[in-house]
Amino acid sequence: LLLLWRLILPFIASHVVAAHVDTVLVLGGDRQRELSAICEGVPRGVRRVVLSSGALAEEEARRAVASKPYTVIIDRRAVDTLSNFTTVVDDLVAAGVRHVRVTTSPEHAQRAFALAHIILRSRGLQVTCIHTPHFAHLNAHEPILWTARDVVRACLYVVLGLDVAESALARRHPERLRDRQEWLAGQGPKYALCKRLRDV
């Protein structure tokens, strides 16, 4: 019952008042896909794009959108698909974001969009999901078991506030956690995504 309450109540609340998309969240993984998403997948009126653990360097992303009316913010705390959302959701809420457009590749979409709806809507955010421009014609899909596994993890995260598979992920991909720690160390102790979002 607690799980249903935590999942369903914010989901209903996020539909009460329709809000235009004010932030785009691009899930990283491929340089060309990321360039397509940040240059052509941003709707009119959006002022900020968050690229979660992407392949693009910060300077390259800045140059790509130099003539655009929005800012790209790179956040490298995510180490897998679930943490693409869990690392940013509280910052999005704290920055006053109301409606997030999630953009990723077609083969990744089934799993990513399911997690987006669970994690982001659990905090009352509205969610729209689209494929990366120019890649939407691709028809590959990840195994359904990957989606089922991560949906369970996402639901437990909403209830417990932690990722029950984090220790297993650390054993399987220690380099990802190392890269995250190195990036955070370079940002300094006062790094806060919500502040960067509010400053845009």
Tab-separated table of C-alpha atoms in Angstrom:
chain	number	residue	atom	x	y	z
A	1	LEU	CA	0.000	0.000	0.000
A	2	LEU	CA	2.848	2.384	0.809
A	3	LEU	CA	4.422	1.665	-2.577
A	4	LEU	CA	1.147	2.361	-4.387
A	5	TRP	CA	0.639	5.575	-2.417
A	6	ARG	CA	4.167	6.834	-3.110
A	7	LEU	CA	3.844	6.042	-6.828
A	8	ILE	CA	0.266	6.971	-7.626
A	9	LEU	CA	-0.288	10.193	-5.651
A	10	PRO	CA	2.540	12.205	-7.312
A	11	PHE	CA	1.555	10.722	-10.674
A	12	ILE	CA	-1.956	12.143	-10.259
A	13	ALA	CA	-0.615	15.466	-8.969
A	14	SER	CA	1.669	15.842	-11.986
A	15	HIS	CA	-1.412	15.758	-14.248
A	16	VAL	CA	-3.482	18.307	-12.371
A	17	VAL	CA	-1.915	21.383	-13.981
A	18	ALA	CA	-0.372	21.067	-17.439
A	19	ALA	CA	2.944	22.863	-17.760
A	20	HIS	CA	5.002	23.485	-20.868
A	21	VAL	CA	8.358	21.718	-21.096
A	22	ASP	CA	10.906	23.863	-19.244
A	23	THR	CA	13.878	21.477	-19.081
A	24	VAL	CA	15.260	18.788	-21.388
A	25	LEU	CA	17.111	15.810	-19.911
A	26	VAL	CA	19.377	14.061	-22.440
A	27	LEU	CA	20.680	10.630	-21.473
A	28	GLY	CA	24.291	10.306	-22.602
A	29	GLY	CA	25.940	7.404	-24.366
A	30	ASP	CA	26.926	8.391	-27.889
A	31	ARG	CA	28.511	11.638	-29.066
A	32	GLN	CA	26.549	12.023	-32.325
A	33	ARG	CA	23.272	11.229	-30.592
A	34	GLU	CA	23.978	13.786	-27.911
A	35	LEU	CA	24.800	16.460	-30.472
A	36	SER	CA	21.565	15.724	-32.301
A	37	ALA	CA	19.581	15.906	-29.069
A	38	ILE	CA	21.036	19.159	-27.766
A	39	CYS	CA	20.967	20.920	-31.143
A	40	GLU	CA	17.657	19.742	-32.628
A	41	GLY	CA	15.631	18.073	-29.896
A	42	VAL	CA	14.920	21.126	-27.740
A	43	PRO	CA	11.423	22.665	-27.971
A	44	ARG	CA	10.798	26.408	-28.174
A	45	GLY	CA	10.854	28.194	-24.843
A	46	VAL	CA	13.250	25.822	-23.065
A	47	ARG	CA	16.161	27.604	-21.350
A	48	ARG	CA	18.154	24.653	-20.006
A	49	VAL	CA	19.259	21.233	-21.162
A	50	VAL	CA	20.828	18.721	-18.778
A	51	LEU	CA	23.143	16.151	-20.366
A	52	SER	CA	23.473	13.245	-17.952
A	53	SER	CA	26.875	11.506	-18.092
A	54	GLY	CA	27.363	12.092	-21.788
A	55	ALA	CA	30.320	11.523	-24.102
A	56	LEU	CA	30.483	15.207	-25.092
A	57	ALA	CA	33.072	17.429	-23.472
A	58	GLU	CA	31.683	20.550	-21.814
A	59	GLU	CA	33.428	22.907	-24.241
A	60	GLU	CA	32.174	20.928	-27.252
A	61	ALA	CA	28.604	21.080	-25.966
A	62	ARG	CA	28.897	24.837	-25.387
A	63	ARG	CA	30.169	25.433	-28.914
A	64	ALA	CA	27.395	23.294	-30.410
A	65	VAL	CA	24.655	25.456	-28.866
A	66	ALA	CA	26.453	28.813	-28.937
A	67	SER	CA	23.755	30.330	-31.157
A	68	LYS	CA	20.840	28.702	-29.302
A	69	PRO	CA	18.658	30.463	-26.692
A	70	TYR	CA	19.340	27.811	-24.057
A	71	THR	CA	22.228	26.497	-21.965
A	72	VAL	CA	23.562	22.934	-21.782
A	73	ILE	CA	24.561	21.757	-18.310
A	74	ILE	CA	26.608	18.554	-18.091
A	75	ASP	CA	26.206	16.401	-14.992
A	76	ARG	CA	28.378	13.274	-14.748
A	77	ARG	CA	27.084	11.723	-11.531
A	78	ALA	CA	25.047	8.997	-13.252
A	79	VAL	CA	26.641	5.568	-13.658
A	80	ASP	CA	23.695	3.696	-15.190
A	81	THR	CA	20.172	4.276	-16.506
A	82	LEU	CA	18.489	4.432	-13.112
A	83	SER	CA	20.996	6.948	-11.774
A	84	ASN	CA	20.426	9.111	-14.872
A	85	PHE	CA	17.234	10.028	-13.016
A	86	THR	CA	17.974	9.525	-9.317
A	87	THR	CA	21.028	11.819	-9.409
A	88	VAL	CA	19.120	14.769	-10.886
A	89	VAL	CA	15.495	14.490	-9.781
A	90	ASP	CA	15.817	16.326	-6.447
A	91	ASP	CA	17.864	19.088	-8.096
A	92	LEU	CA	15.208	19.514	-10.782
A	93	VAL	CA	12.510	19.897	-8.147
A	94	ALA	CA	14.625	22.265	-6.032
A	95	ALA	CA	15.243	24.434	-9.098
A	96	GLY	CA	11.507	24.793	-9.717
A	97	VAL	CA	11.358	22.591	-12.814
A	98	ARG	CA	7.824	21.373	-13.575
A	99	HIS	CA	7.951	19.529	-16.896
A	100	VAL	CA	10.903	17.477	-18.183
A	101	ARG	CA	11.395	16.174	-21.701
A	102	VAL	CA	13.544	13.017	-21.632
A	103	THR	CA	15.525	12.229	-24.785
A	104	THR	CA	17.442	9.031	-25.527
A	105	SER	CA	18.109	6.510	-28.285
A	106	PRO	CA	15.348	4.215	-29.616
A	107	GLU	CA	17.023	1.024	-28.408
A	108	HIS	CA	17.311	2.489	-24.900
A	109	ALA	CA	13.889	4.108	-24.850
A	110	GLN	CA	11.735	1.304	-23.425
A	111	ARG	CA	13.763	1.041	-20.219
A	112	ALA	CA	14.681	4.705	-19.897
A	113	PHE	CA	11.149	6.002	-20.390
A	114	ALA	CA	9.720	3.532	-17.861
A	115	LEU	CA	12.238	4.695	-15.252
A	116	ALA	CA	11.644	8.348	-16.117
A	117	HIS	CA	7.946	8.043	-15.401
A	118	ILE	CA	8.528	6.252	-12.089
A	119	ILE	CA	11.333	8.417	-10.679
A	120	LEU	CA	10.413	11.852	-12.030
A	121	ARG	CA	6.670	11.544	-11.502
A	122	SER	CA	7.270	10.304	-7.943
A	123	ARG	CA	8.481	13.865	-7.229
A	124	GLY	CA	5.494	15.460	-8.975
A	125	LEU	CA	7.234	16.340	-12.238
A	126	GLN	CA	5.499	16.072	-15.576
A	127	VAL	CA	7.341	13.913	-18.097
A	128	THR	CA	7.437	13.774	-21.886
A	129	CYS	CA	9.656	11.208	-23.630
A	130	ILE	CA	11.001	11.300	-27.191
A	131	HIS	CA	13.610	9.541	-29.306
A	132	THR	CA	16.705	11.450	-30.340
A	133	PRO	CA	16.114	13.333	-33.626
A	134	HIS	CA	17.395	11.459	-36.715
A	135	PHE	CA	17.642	8.232	-34.719
A	136	ALA	CA	13.916	7.591	-34.210
A	137	HIS	CA	13.741	5.330	-37.283
A	138	LEU	CA	15.919	2.698	-35.627
A	139	ASN	CA	13.963	-0.228	-34.267
A	140	ALA	CA	16.370	-2.045	-31.933
A	141	HIS	CA	15.294	-2.766	-28.365
A	142	GLU	CA	16.998	-3.885	-25.178
A	143	PRO	CA	15.883	-7.163	-23.565
A	144	ILE	CA	12.590	-6.810	-21.693
A	145	LEU	CA	14.241	-8.346	-18.616
A	146	TRP	CA	16.513	-5.313	-18.336
A	147	THR	CA	13.435	-3.108	-18.163
A	148	ALA	CA	11.706	-5.352	-15.611
A	149	ARG	CA	14.827	-5.462	-13.409
A	150	ASP	CA	15.272	-1.696	-13.409
A	151	VAL	CA	11.573	-0.985	-12.878
A	152	VAL	CA	11.785	-3.017	-9.657
A	153	ARG	CA	14.891	-1.065	-8.638
A	154	ALA	CA	13.116	2.233	-9.409
A	155	CYS	CA	10.050	1.328	-7.349
A	156	LEU	CA	12.232	0.343	-4.408
A	157	TYR	CA	14.150	3.601	-4.773
A	158	VAL	CA	10.912	5.590	-4.537
A	159	VAL	CA	9.947	3.776	-1.324
A	160	LEU	CA	13.351	3.336	0.340
A	161	GLY	CA	15.295	6.282	-1.065
A	162	LEU	CA	18.245	4.138	-2.126
A	163	ASP	CA	19.345	1.880	-4.975
A	164	VAL	CA	19.407	-1.694	-3.705
A	165	ALA	CA	21.737	-2.726	-6.546
A	166	GLU	CA	24.396	-0.065	-5.955
A	167	SER	CA	26.909	-2.407	-4.335
A	168	ALA	CA	26.516	-4.930	-7.173
A	169	LEU	CA	27.021	-2.135	-9.692
A	170	ALA	CA	30.189	-1.052	-7.877
A	171	ARG	CA	31.596	-4.577	-8.160
A	172	ARG	CA	30.625	-4.923	-11.817
A	173	HIS	CA	31.649	-1.457	-13.042
A	174	PRO	CA	34.138	0.071	-10.584
A	175	GLU	CA	35.488	2.345	-13.343
A	176	ARG	CA	32.133	4.153	-13.596
A	177	LEU	CA	32.122	4.995	-9.904
A	178	ARG	CA	35.763	6.053	-10.115
A	179	ASP	CA	34.990	8.375	-13.028
A	180	ARG	CA	32.098	9.901	-11.067
A	181	GLN	CA	34.262	10.552	-8.027
A	182	GLU	CA	36.993	12.134	-10.159
A	183	TRP	CA	34.472	14.397	-11.881
A	184	LEU	CA	32.890	15.452	-8.580
A	185	ALA	CA	36.327	16.175	-7.136
A	186	GLY	CA	36.974	18.469	-10.088
A	187	GLN	CA	33.718	20.345	-9.479
A	188	GLY	CA	34.609	21.240	-5.922
A	189	PRO	CA	32.747	20.656	-2.628
A	190	LYS	CA	30.027	23.203	-3.376
A	191	TYR	CA	28.784	21.617	-6.623
A	192	ALA	CA	24.988	21.734	-6.842
A	193	LEU	CA	23.058	21.073	-10.048
A	194	CYS	CA	20.000	22.894	-8.692
A	195	LYS	CA	22.025	26.115	-8.323
A	196	ARG	CA	23.293	25.839	-11.907
A	197	LEU	CA	19.732	25.279	-13.101
A	198	ARG	CA	18.434	28.300	-11.200
A	199	ASP	CA	21.250	30.483	-12.518
A	200	VAL	CA	20.259	29.903	-16.160
